[in-house]
Amino acid sequence: MGKIYQVDPVSGGIIKSFDAPGSFVEGLAWDGTYLWASENGSGPNEPSYIYKLDPENGLVISSLFLNKTGYMD
């Protein structure tokens, strides 16, 4: 399991960090309130999810299962 870090854009120092959900988080998005993380599983036939996270502590508020059958070309 990896980590998600909040970094000070001026100093580069770590403000806070928490464990990333899932096993292979590939992308993050911020909507002004929540942090969203996308997980691609560990291969083309592994389950994938999008997680809605509490930005204060990294707790998963909800998740969406992504139905996929393989990588797209």
Coordinates of C-alpha atoms in Angstrom, one line a residue:
M1 CA 0.0 0.0 0.0
G2 CA 1.3 3.4 -0.9
K3 CA 1.0 6.8 0.7
I4 CA -0.8 10.1 -0.4
Y5 CA 1.1 13.3 0.6
Q6 CA 0.0 16.9 1.0
V7 CA 3.0 19.0 0.1
D8 CA 3.6 22.7 0.8
P9 CA 3.9 24.2 -2.7
V10 CA 6.4 26.8 -1.5
S11 CA 8.8 24.9 0.8
G12 CA 8.2 21.4 -0.6
G13 CA 7.7 20.1 3.0
I14 CA 5.2 17.5 3.8
I15 CA 2.1 18.9 5.5
K16 CA 0.4 15.5 6.1
S17 CA 0.2 12.0 4.7
F18 CA -2.0 9.0 4.9
D19 CA -2.3 5.5 3.4
A20 CA -3.6 5.3 -0.1
P21 CA -6.7 3.1 -0.5
G22 CA -6.5 0.0 -2.6
S23 CA -3.3 -1.5 -4.0
F24 CA -2.5 0.6 -7.1
V25 CA -3.6 4.2 -7.0
E26 CA -2.8 5.9 -10.3
G27 CA -4.6 9.3 -10.2
L28 CA -5.8 12.0 -7.8
A29 CA -8.3 14.8 -8.2
W30 CA -9.5 17.5 -5.8
D31 CA -13.0 19.0 -6.2
G32 CA -12.6 21.7 -3.6
T33 CA -14.1 19.5 -0.8
Y34 CA -13.1 15.9 -1.4
L35 CA -10.0 14.1 -2.7
W36 CA -10.7 11.5 -5.3
A37 CA -8.3 8.6 -6.0
S38 CA -8.5 6.1 -8.9
E39 CA -7.2 2.6 -8.5
N40 CA -6.4 0.5 -11.5
G41 CA -5.9 -2.8 -9.6
S42 CA -2.7 -4.6 -10.4
G43 CA -3.5 -5.8 -13.9
P44 CA -6.0 -5.8 -16.8
N45 CA -8.5 -8.2 -15.1
E46 CA -8.1 -6.9 -11.5
P47 CA -10.9 -4.9 -9.9
S48 CA -10.7 -1.1 -10.2
Y49 CA -12.3 1.6 -8.1
I50 CA -12.7 5.4 -7.7
Y51 CA -12.5 6.4 -4.0
K52 CA -14.0 9.5 -2.5
L53 CA -11.7 10.4 0.4
D54 CA -11.9 12.7 3.5
P55 CA -8.9 15.0 2.8
E56 CA -8.2 15.4 6.5
N57 CA -7.5 11.8 7.4
G58 CA -7.8 9.8 4.2
L59 CA -10.8 7.7 5.2
V60 CA -12.8 6.3 2.4
I61 CA -16.2 8.0 2.3
S62 CA -17.5 6.0 -0.6
S63 CA -16.2 4.1 -3.6
L64 CA -17.4 3.3 -7.2
F65 CA -16.5 -0.1 -8.8
L66 CA -15.3 0.2 -12.4
N67 CA -16.3 -2.7 -14.5
K68 CA -13.5 -3.5 -16.9
T69 CA -12.4 -6.5 -19.0
G70 CA -8.9 -5.4 -19.9
Y71 CA -6.7 -2.6 -20.9
M72 CA -7.7 -0.4 -23.8
D73 CA -5.4 0.0 -26.8

